[in-house]
Structures are given as C-alpha cells and as structure tokens.
Amino acid sequence: MTAQLDPNDLTTPLKHVRKALPHDSAAKHVSGTATYIDDMVEPVGTLHVVPGWSRQAVRGRILAMDLEEVQASPGVVAVLTTKDVPGKNDCSSAFGDDPVFAEDEILFYGQVAFAVVGETRDLARKAALKAKIDIAPITPILTAEDAVDADTTVLPDYQFRRGSPETGMNAAEEILTGSMKIGGQEHFYLEGQVAMAQPQEDGGMLVYSSTQHPTEIQHTVAKVLGVPDAAVTAEVRRMGGGFGGKESQANQWAALASIAASHTGRTCKIRLDRDDDMIMTGKRHDFKVNWQVGHDSEGRIRAVDMEFLARCGYSVDLSLGVNDRTLFHADSSYFYPDALIRSRRLRTDTCSNTAFRGFGGPQGMLAAERMIDAIAISLDKDPLEIRKLNFYDGERNLTPFGMPVEEFQVMHDLIAQLEESSDYWARRDDVRFFNENNAVLKKGLALTPVKFGISFTLKHLNQAGALVHLYTDGSIHLNHGGTEMGQGLYQKVAQVVAEEFGVSLNKVRITATNTSKVPNTGPTAASSGTDLNAMAAKLAAKEIKNRLITFLCELHQCGPEAIFFGDNKVVVGDQSFALSEVAKLAHMARIQLSHAGYYATPGITWERESATGRPFYYFAFGGACAEVTIDTMTGEMTVDRVDILHDVGHSLNPAIDLGQIEGGFVQGMGWLTTEELVWDEKGRLRTHAPSTYKIPTASDIPEEFNVRLYEGSGNPQATVYRSKAVGEPPVMLANAVFCAINDAVASLSPGVVPNLDAPATPEAIMKAVQDMRRRKIS
C-alpha cells in the first residue's frame, strides 16, 4: 500500500514544486520567438488606429475641432470622436470619470480627443497631426501644493488613527518634524500599450490586449460598445512587462481598437508610440509627505503624525487602493504606540496616476525610514540600532490599522542574519574611516527592512478561478485568470498542476488567459497572482484526481491509500498504469475529467468604512544592506555593494523568485535614484523618452550584488505549498540605497538631518550637500 503525499508536508519529496526550473517562455524570449500582440499575424484588411490629441494646451474648453484635413488624408478610413461611441464614453475601472474621448474639455496634456483609423499606422500617424483644435485655456493645477491651495481632490480624505497621538506627542521627550517629496515613476514596460480587436458574429468582439486584467477589458469594451459582457472575449498570452501600468490603463486602448472595429467591421489594431505612451498614461503616484515623530531619549517612537499628499491626476483611476496601501505601509516594520496617518487624494490637471509595483506601499515605507534616519541622526546613533529598537515584537505587535504582526520573529531573525552576512558593523567602521579621510567622496551605509502585506485591500478581489482538463492521452490543459507579464506565473501554476497529477511538465499545456474560459477574474496584481491562481488550479486538479481515485477504488476494490500518482503513472497496489490508460478507462466509465477550480483567500475581513479587520492574509519580509559613494562636488553616486535576504516562504521556484527579487530591487533603485519625471508650467511632460528619462542599465547594477532566499519554516498560512508572494516586496528593498545616500550626505554635518528628496538624482544630492554645508556654517 502506498500512502498519498501531503503537498503541505514540508518533508515530502517533490518532483516539480520548489525546484529551480526555467521560465516556460525563456527559450522563446531569448530567441525572439515569443509571440506578443504586435507579433501576431494580422488578418487581411487589418486597420490601424492612432490616437489624436491637442499639442497646444494642457487644459481648457474645446471651442472647435476641425478634422476635415485629417479625414481627407491618404489612407484614412475613418476619424472617430465621442459621437462614434456606440455605448458609454468611459473607460474607467470603477468611478465613471475616464472618457475614452475628450468631450467638452481637455483635462490634461495628452488626452485623446479623436482617433484616426488608417490603412497603415504611418499614414494614420501623419494624418492625426493635421487636426486643428481650438481651445480656451484654463490655468492648470499641476502640483500637490497647487491642489491643496485649490482644495481639489478626487476622493475624500482618509486616515488611520490609533490611541491618542496628541497625548503621545506631548508626552514624548523629543519631537522631530520634517517633510519630503517622493517622486513618481514611469512603468517603461518593454512592450508598450497595444490591442487588437476582431469583430465576431452577432455583434461580438474578440480583443487581444496587453493587460493585467482581461475581465476589466471585457467590461470596458462591452460598456463602450453597448453590448453584454458575454459578447466580448478578452485574451492575453503574455505581456512584455506590466508593473501595474496595464492593470487599468490598458482599458482605453482596447476600447479605441474595439470602437474602430465595430465602426468599420474590420480588425483594428492600436500600438502606442513610446513618446505617446509616456505622455498619455499614468505613473506611480508622487507625494509630498509631512511628518512629525515623538520619541524618547533612546530613540523609541512614542507617537507619529504623518500626512501623505498624493498627486492623483485628473481622475480616480486606482487612487483609492494605492493611497490606502500607502497608509497600510506607513509603519514600515515599526511599532507606533499612538498614530495619526492621513491621506489626501489630490486632483491635478495631469494624466491620472495609477498602479505601480508596490501599489503605494513603497512611498509609505520610505517616509517611515526617513523618520527613523532623522531620529538616529539627531541622537548620534546608528540607524540600524534605532530600526531594531522600534521593530514589532511580542509585546508591541499591533499595526496602526489593528492587524497583529504574527511573524515578527521572522523579521528579527532575517535582519539578524543579514546584519551578520553583510558584515554590517565592521563596514560601518570602514565607512566612518573613509569619510574622515576623504574630503570630496563620501560613503554611506544602510540596512533597511521590508514588511509587506499580501492580499488585495479591496476584499472582493481576493478570488480566482482556473480551468483544468485531463485528456484521454494523459495530457493536461491548464487555464486560469492570472496573466503572464514575465514574472513566471504560468510556470509556477504549471508546476503545481504537474505536481498534483504526478506528471512531467511537458504533459501540462499552458494556454492564454481568456475570459471565455475563466470568467469574472481579478487583476494580476497585489503580488497575489500565484497565491490565488495556483491554488485555484491545484483545487481543480485535485478534484479531477479525486474522481479518478474514487473510480479506481471501485474498480480495484481498494482504499484510496493504495493509490499513488507519480512519474506519469498511477500505481494501484502492486499494479502500475499510465495516466493515459486511467484517463481512458475513466472516460469510458463516464467520469468527468474537467473541473473549474475556485479559490477565495480566507481570513480577509477588512472593512474600509470603519477601518477595522484584517486586510492581509500574511506579511512577506526582507532586508537589504546597501553601500554607496557620493561625489560631493558633482552629486554623482555609485552603488558599491548590496546584500539582500528575502523571505518567500518555501519557494515554488527559487530561480524565478531570485530573478524577481533582483529585478524588483533594481526597479526600486531606479525610482529612488535616477528616474525623474519633469512637467513644465503648462503641464507638459518633458521626460517622455529614454533620452530624457533615465532607467537603470547594466552599468548601474551594484558591483557586488549578493541575493539570497531566507530559509525559514515556510508560510504559516495555508498558501500553495507554503510559499509566499514575491512580486512587489523586493521593490522596497531599494530603500536601503536611498537611506545609504542620506547617510553619506549626513556625514557632512553630524547631527543635521539632510533635506534629501526622492529620487536622489545627482542634482538632488548636490542640492542636499550644499544645504548641509550652509546649515553647518550657520
């Protein structure tokens, strides 16, 4: 008799799960054969859609729009405006405030006013430039400060309040105040926004979209066409990156392609130019943060008052969830006995900001690290001492929103391991010696923690479906609601299904995410793609497997303990059968070999209105130690060494997880050091190409870059094979780089807290250095 394996038994030998296996499309990626939407063979007669917009003014009333010359241009089939929308002129995800086409007003520079449908993309682009749009300009509101003065918001203010921050602040031995600006970030996905729409019978539409949320594409297209959701199918096999920029903001481009396809009766495709993409789509939210912290003589925090002023843009988009998550992570890894953490969601006449990897969490955590650094500098103590002093522990483990930090010991152990492996204290002495003996170059060192909540904070999004078919030849068809944007989700889910059936990975056929197979899905976001979709697929596979076990028990008159699935075989007692044999027998016996699995994350009880309950299933932890060198004459900076230790529970695929950690860190480092977005006084984005917007390159990678997975006891929550999410938390490991730069600047004037904003570009570093010198002299 062979006992069934328990997939959550941490001692069980596994064939596919917890193995460092290559990405399912790795060979296709490097050989250039992976098919993205722009690589798909276009049906004969495909038309190309180009958005048209006013390049003269950022904000104002439309007085007249002359498109006659556009229409008369060579190759133009149609010119579309709001009057050509069959249904509702809205592509928003929830609030109804994102028009597909501008109506009476231009709300931000780059807003789509019309669309050209042409025989070729080049002809349509040339035609779009011939539009004459007369606009009565309105003085735009561009910055957070402008919006505060005008008292204009996209959503009501929101806050977390715990204890009595006023009393706590008054009781504190020392009080520090400050403010900082935290910049936004362009997604800069390799594959830009793209969609292709094909008309179907009876008013249906098939839409291929580079999106993280196929169901929302389905909803949006149905809404603008005025047809039922069931008439629209959205599909995506892979994206060339998303990072949150395709969670809601793929909607408009799919809508434009679909409106054009409906209007012309032909397949229509839209692919944004990089410049247009950067001008027309939202970014990571930028913030101004005002903070006050009260602490004792040792540096232990007594009370905090934090105000986050978020520049949201002209519409809500995803600003509700993004800014809520900023508040959820404004504690970083630290206990605040009394706290008031406030958020204002400010409306500006700029493109609506949107989801970005970390979804508001990085901004909240960076503000917390600024307060910790300020305490350490004012007390002449090492920042790591102050961080550890304020960590959550057994007696102080309640967040400002009332959720306990149950795994605080993991954080303590992980940081202690990193402190030792990075040789932090010896290097601190080396940095101090270097700075004492170098007048121009200064080094900085920082070790910062990560505690990131995993789950959507909008409770209803914490659900997923999967469709699994077992065919009579023993092959398996796998489909689920998650999307693949390079993060390895498809590979991980396939590993889980292969493990459940006991088959080799080549038996599992991964198929494109399609709304006609798995309906009503949430976005692939919040680091929950694997937690949700792999569990749904596992449950589907398990149901089919259980049907086979029941069938075999009846056929062979044995108990389920006698049956084992493995090595592409099914063992029944002392007999062995190929899975295909069992599947054929079961089919002949009319056993269903297909199942739609469903999973909803348990234990999520958050109620936003009352700010009570549990918003996260668990926390993922990590730590990074960064050493930098700055040139105080030029502001130039190099990252010399980075050590990372990150908690992924029991990794489903260590190779993919390490890649996510490295990539997330580098993306976060770019946000905090080089990626500066600049708008002019008219609200025009001036950094809309790689020539003016600097993302990290290979030369920016630390010369010494050590990344390890934390080896703990796995996720205490019943996630799939006790793994933890890895998509977003690594971004915040880059806080160590910013804090190390701050440490280097602080060495110029002991006891003075630098006024360093993010991103810490050479200009920002020079500004902070000069400010330190002035304050030192005074």
CSV table of N, CA, C and O in Angstrom, one decimal, residues 674-740:
chain,number,residue,atom,x,y,z
A,674,THR,N,17.4,57.6,-10.1
A,674,THR,CA,17.7,58.2,-11.5
A,674,THR,C,16.4,58.6,-12.2
A,674,THR,O,16.4,59.4,-13.1
A,675,GLU,N,15.3,58.0,-11.9
A,675,GLU,CA,14.1,58.1,-12.7
A,675,GLU,C,13.3,59.4,-12.3
A,675,GLU,O,12.4,59.3,-11.4
A,676,GLU,N,13.5,60.5,-12.9
A,676,GLU,CA,12.9,61.7,-12.6
A,676,GLU,C,11.9,62.2,-13.6
A,676,GLU,O,12.3,62.3,-14.8
A,677,LEU,N,10.7,62.4,-13.2
A,677,LEU,CA,9.7,62.9,-14.1
A,677,LEU,C,9.6,64.4,-14.0
A,677,LEU,O,9.5,64.9,-12.9
A,678,VAL,N,9.6,65.1,-15.1
A,678,VAL,CA,9.5,66.6,-15.1
A,678,VAL,C,8.4,67.1,-16.0
A,678,VAL,O,8.3,66.7,-17.1
A,679,TRP,N,7.5,67.9,-15.4
A,679,TRP,CA,6.5,68.6,-16.1
A,679,TRP,C,6.8,70.1,-16.2
A,679,TRP,O,7.4,70.6,-15.2
A,680,ASP,N,6.5,70.7,-17.3
A,680,ASP,CA,6.7,72.2,-17.3
A,680,ASP,C,5.5,72.9,-16.7
A,680,ASP,O,4.5,72.3,-16.3
A,681,GLU,N,5.5,74.3,-16.8
A,681,GLU,CA,4.5,75.1,-16.2
A,681,GLU,C,3.1,75.0,-16.9
A,681,GLU,O,2.1,75.3,-16.3
A,682,LYS,N,3.1,74.4,-18.1
A,682,LYS,CA,1.9,74.2,-18.8
A,682,LYS,C,1.3,72.7,-18.6
A,682,LYS,O,0.3,72.4,-19.1
A,683,GLY,N,2.1,71.9,-17.8
A,683,GLY,CA,1.6,70.6,-17.6
A,683,GLY,C,2.0,69.6,-18.6
A,683,GLY,O,1.5,68.5,-18.7
A,684,ARG,N,3.0,70.0,-19.4
A,684,ARG,CA,3.5,69.0,-20.5
A,684,ARG,C,4.7,68.2,-19.9
A,684,ARG,O,5.6,68.7,-19.3
A,685,LEU,N,4.6,66.9,-20.0
A,685,LEU,CA,5.6,66.0,-19.6
A,685,LEU,C,6.9,66.2,-20.5
A,685,LEU,O,6.8,66.0,-21.7
A,686,ARG,N,8.0,66.6,-19.9
A,686,ARG,CA,9.2,66.8,-20.7
A,686,ARG,C,10.1,65.6,-20.8
A,686,ARG,O,11.0,65.6,-21.6
A,687,THR,N,9.9,64.7,-19.9
A,687,THR,CA,10.7,63.5,-19.8
A,687,THR,C,9.9,62.3,-20.4
A,687,THR,O,9.5,61.4,-19.6
A,688,HIS,N,9.7,62.3,-21.7
A,688,HIS,CA,8.8,61.3,-22.3
A,688,HIS,C,9.6,60.4,-23.3
A,688,HIS,O,9.0,59.9,-24.2
A,689,ALA,N,10.8,60.2,-23.0
A,689,ALA,CA,11.6,59.3,-23.9
A,689,ALA,C,12.9,58.8,-23.1
A,689,ALA,O,13.3,59.5,-22.2
A,690,PRO,N,13.5,57.7,-23.6
A,690,PRO,CA,14.7,57.3,-22.9
A,690,PRO,C,15.9,58.3,-22.9
A,690,PRO,O,16.8,58.2,-22.2
A,691,SER,N,15.8,59.3,-23.9
A,691,SER,CA,16.8,60.3,-24.0
A,691,SER,C,16.7,61.3,-22.8
A,691,SER,O,17.7,61.9,-22.4
A,692,THR,N,15.6,61.4,-22.1
A,692,THR,CA,15.4,62.4,-21.0
A,692,THR,C,15.0,61.7,-19.7
A,692,THR,O,14.9,62.3,-18.7
A,693,TYR,N,14.6,60.4,-19.8
A,693,TYR,CA,14.2,59.7,-18.6
A,693,TYR,C,15.1,58.5,-18.4
A,693,TYR,O,15.2,57.6,-19.3
A,694,LYS,N,15.8,58.4,-17.3
A,694,LYS,CA,16.9,57.5,-17.1
A,694,LYS,C,16.5,56.3,-16.2
A,694,LYS,O,16.4,56.4,-15.0
A,695,ILE,N,16.3,55.2,-16.9
A,695,ILE,CA,16.0,53.9,-16.1
A,695,ILE,C,17.4,53.3,-15.9
A,695,ILE,O,18.4,53.5,-16.6
A,696,PRO,N,17.5,52.4,-14.9
A,696,PRO,CA,18.8,51.7,-14.6
A,696,PRO,C,19.2,50.8,-15.8
A,696,PRO,O,18.3,50.2,-16.5
A,697,THR,N,20.5,50.8,-16.0
A,697,THR,CA,21.0,49.9,-17.1
A,697,THR,C,22.0,48.9,-16.4
A,697,THR,O,22.2,49.0,-15.2
A,698,ALA,N,22.6,48.1,-17.2
A,698,ALA,CA,23.5,47.1,-16.6
A,698,ALA,C,24.7,47.7,-15.9
A,698,ALA,O,25.1,47.2,-14.9
A,699,SER,N,25.1,48.9,-16.3
A,699,SER,CA,26.2,49.6,-15.6
A,699,SER,C,25.8,50.2,-14.3
A,699,SER,O,26.7,50.5,-13.5
A,700,ASP,N,24.5,50.2,-14.0
A,700,ASP,CA,24.0,50.7,-12.7
A,700,ASP,C,23.9,49.6,-11.6
A,700,ASP,O,23.7,49.9,-10.4
A,701,ILE,N,24.0,48.4,-12.0
A,701,ILE,CA,23.9,47.3,-11.1
A,701,ILE,C,25.1,47.3,-10.1
A,701,ILE,O,26.2,47.6,-10.5
A,702,PRO,N,24.9,47.1,-8.8
A,702,PRO,CA,26.0,47.1,-7.9
A,702,PRO,C,27.1,46.2,-8.3
A,702,PRO,O,26.9,45.1,-8.8
A,703,GLU,N,28.3,46.6,-8.1
A,703,GLU,CA,29.5,45.8,-8.5
A,703,GLU,C,29.5,44.5,-7.7
A,703,GLU,O,29.8,43.4,-8.2
A,704,GLU,N,29.1,44.6,-6.4
A,704,GLU,CA,28.9,43.4,-5.6
A,704,GLU,C,27.4,43.3,-5.3
A,704,GLU,O,26.9,44.1,-4.5
A,705,PHE,N,26.8,42.2,-5.7
A,705,PHE,CA,25.3,42.1,-5.6
A,705,PHE,C,25.0,40.7,-5.1
A,705,PHE,O,25.0,39.7,-5.8
A,706,ASN,N,24.8,40.6,-3.8
A,706,ASN,CA,24.5,39.3,-3.1
A,706,ASN,C,23.1,39.1,-2.8
A,706,ASN,O,22.6,39.9,-2.0
A,707,VAL,N,22.4,38.2,-3.3
A,707,VAL,CA,21.0,38.0,-3.1
A,707,VAL,C,20.7,36.5,-2.7
A,707,VAL,O,21.2,35.6,-3.3
A,708,ARG,N,20.1,36.4,-1.5
A,708,ARG,CA,19.8,35.0,-1.0
A,708,ARG,C,18.3,35.0,-0.6
A,708,ARG,O,17.7,36.0,-0.2
A,709,LEU,N,17.8,33.7,-0.6
A,709,LEU,CA,16.5,33.5,-0.1
A,709,LEU,C,16.6,33.1,1.4
A,709,LEU,O,17.4,32.3,1.8
A,710,TYR,N,15.7,33.7,2.2
A,710,TYR,CA,15.7,33.3,3.6
A,710,TYR,C,15.1,31.9,3.8
A,710,TYR,O,14.1,31.6,3.2
A,711,GLU,N,15.8,31.1,4.6
A,711,GLU,CA,15.4,29.7,4.8
A,711,GLU,C,14.7,29.7,6.2
A,711,GLU,O,15.3,29.5,7.2
A,712,GLY,N,13.4,29.7,6.1
A,712,GLY,CA,12.6,29.6,7.3
A,712,GLY,C,11.7,28.4,7.3
A,712,GLY,O,12.0,27.4,6.6
A,713,SER,N,10.7,28.4,8.1
A,713,SER,CA,9.8,27.3,8.2
A,713,SER,C,8.6,27.3,7.3
A,713,SER,O,7.7,26.6,7.4
A,714,GLY,N,8.7,28.2,6.3
A,714,GLY,CA,7.6,28.3,5.3
A,714,GLY,C,6.5,29.3,5.8
A,714,GLY,O,6.5,29.7,7.0
A,715,ASN,N,5.5,29.5,5.0
A,715,ASN,CA,4.4,30.4,5.3
A,715,ASN,C,3.5,29.7,6.4
A,715,ASN,O,3.1,28.6,6.1
A,716,PRO,N,3.3,30.3,7.5
A,716,PRO,CA,2.4,29.7,8.5
A,716,PRO,C,0.9,29.6,8.0
A,716,PRO,O,0.2,28.8,8.5
A,717,GLN,N,0.6,30.5,7.0
A,717,GLN,CA,-0.7,30.4,6.4
A,717,GLN,C,-0.8,29.3,5.3
A,717,GLN,O,0.3,29.0,4.8
A,718,ALA,N,-1.9,28.7,5.1
A,718,ALA,CA,-2.1,27.6,4.2
A,718,ALA,C,-2.1,28.0,2.7
A,718,ALA,O,-3.0,27.8,2.0
A,719,THR,N,-1.0,28.7,2.3
A,719,THR,CA,-0.8,29.0,0.9
A,719,THR,C,-0.3,27.8,0.1
A,719,THR,O,-0.1,26.7,0.7
A,720,VAL,N,-0.3,27.9,-1.2
A,720,VAL,CA,0.1,26.8,-2.0
A,720,VAL,C,1.5,26.3,-1.7
A,720,VAL,O,2.5,27.1,-1.9
A,721,TYR,N,1.7,25.2,-1.2
A,721,TYR,CA,3.0,24.6,-0.8
A,721,TYR,C,3.7,25.5,0.2
A,721,TYR,O,5.0,25.5,0.2
A,722,ARG,N,3.0,26.3,0.9
A,722,ARG,CA,3.6,27.2,2.0
A,722,ARG,C,4.6,28.2,1.4
A,722,ARG,O,5.5,28.6,2.1
A,723,SER,N,4.3,28.6,0.2
A,723,SER,CA,5.1,29.7,-0.4
A,723,SER,C,4.6,31.1,0.0
A,723,SER,O,3.5,31.2,0.6
A,724,LYS,N,5.4,32.1,-0.4
A,724,LYS,CA,5.0,33.5,-0.1
A,724,LYS,C,5.2,34.2,-1.4
A,724,LYS,O,6.0,33.9,-2.3
A,725,ALA,N,4.4,35.3,-1.6
A,725,ALA,CA,4.4,36.2,-2.7
A,725,ALA,C,5.8,36.9,-2.8
A,725,ALA,O,6.5,37.1,-1.9
A,726,VAL,N,6.2,37.2,-4.1
A,726,VAL,CA,7.5,37.8,-4.3
A,726,VAL,C,7.4,38.9,-5.3
A,726,VAL,O,8.5,39.6,-5.5
A,727,GLY,N,6.3,39.2,-5.9
A,727,GLY,CA,6.3,40.2,-7.0
A,727,GLY,C,6.7,41.6,-6.5
A,727,GLY,O,7.6,42.3,-7.1
A,728,GLU,N,6.0,42.2,-5.5
A,728,GLU,CA,6.1,43.6,-5.2
A,728,GLU,C,7.1,43.8,-4.0
A,728,GLU,O,7.8,44.8,-4.0
A,729,PRO,N,7.2,43.0,-3.0
A,729,PRO,CA,8.0,43.3,-1.8
A,729,PRO,C,9.5,43.7,-2.2
A,729,PRO,O,10.0,44.6,-1.5
A,730,PRO,N,10.1,43.1,-3.2
A,730,PRO,CA,11.5,43.4,-3.4
A,730,PRO,C,11.8,44.9,-3.8
A,730,PRO,O,12.9,45.4,-3.7
A,731,VAL,N,10.7,45.5,-4.4
A,731,VAL,CA,10.9,46.9,-4.8
A,731,VAL,C,11.4,47.8,-3.6
A,731,VAL,O,12.2,48.6,-3.7
A,732,MET,N,10.8,47.5,-2.4
A,732,MET,CA,11.1,48.3,-1.2
A,732,MET,C,12.4,47.9,-0.6
A,732,MET,O,12.9,48.7,0.3
A,733,LEU,N,13.1,46.9,-1.1
A,733,LEU,CA,14.5,46.6,-0.6
A,733,LEU,C,15.4,47.8,-1.0
A,733,LEU,O,16.4,48.1,-0.4
A,734,ALA,N,15.0,48.5,-2.1
A,734,ALA,CA,15.8,49.6,-2.6
A,734,ALA,C,15.8,50.8,-1.6
A,734,ALA,O,16.6,51.7,-1.8
A,735,ASN,N,14.9,50.8,-0.6
A,735,ASN,CA,15.0,51.9,0.4
A,735,ASN,C,16.4,52.0,1.0
A,735,ASN,O,16.8,53.0,1.4
A,736,ALA,N,17.1,50.8,1.0
A,736,ALA,CA,18.4,50.8,1.6
A,736,ALA,C,19.4,51.7,0.8
A,736,ALA,O,20.3,52.4,1.4
A,737,VAL,N,19.2,51.8,-0.5
A,737,VAL,CA,20.1,52.6,-1.3
A,737,VAL,C,19.8,54.1,-1.0
A,737,VAL,O,20.8,54.9,-0.8
A,738,PHE,N,18.5,54.5,-0.9
A,738,PHE,CA,18.2,55.9,-0.6
A,738,PHE,C,18.7,56.3,0.8
A,738,PHE,O,19.3,57.3,1.0
A,739,CYS,N,18.5,55.4,1.7
A,739,CYS,CA,19.0,55.7,3.1
A,739,CYS,C,20.5,55.7,3.2
A,739,CYS,O,21.1,56.5,4.0
A,740,ALA,N,21.2,54.9,2.4
A,740,ALA,CA,22.7,55.0,2.4
A,740,ALA,C,23.1,56.3,1.8
A,740,ALA,O,24.1,56.9,2.2
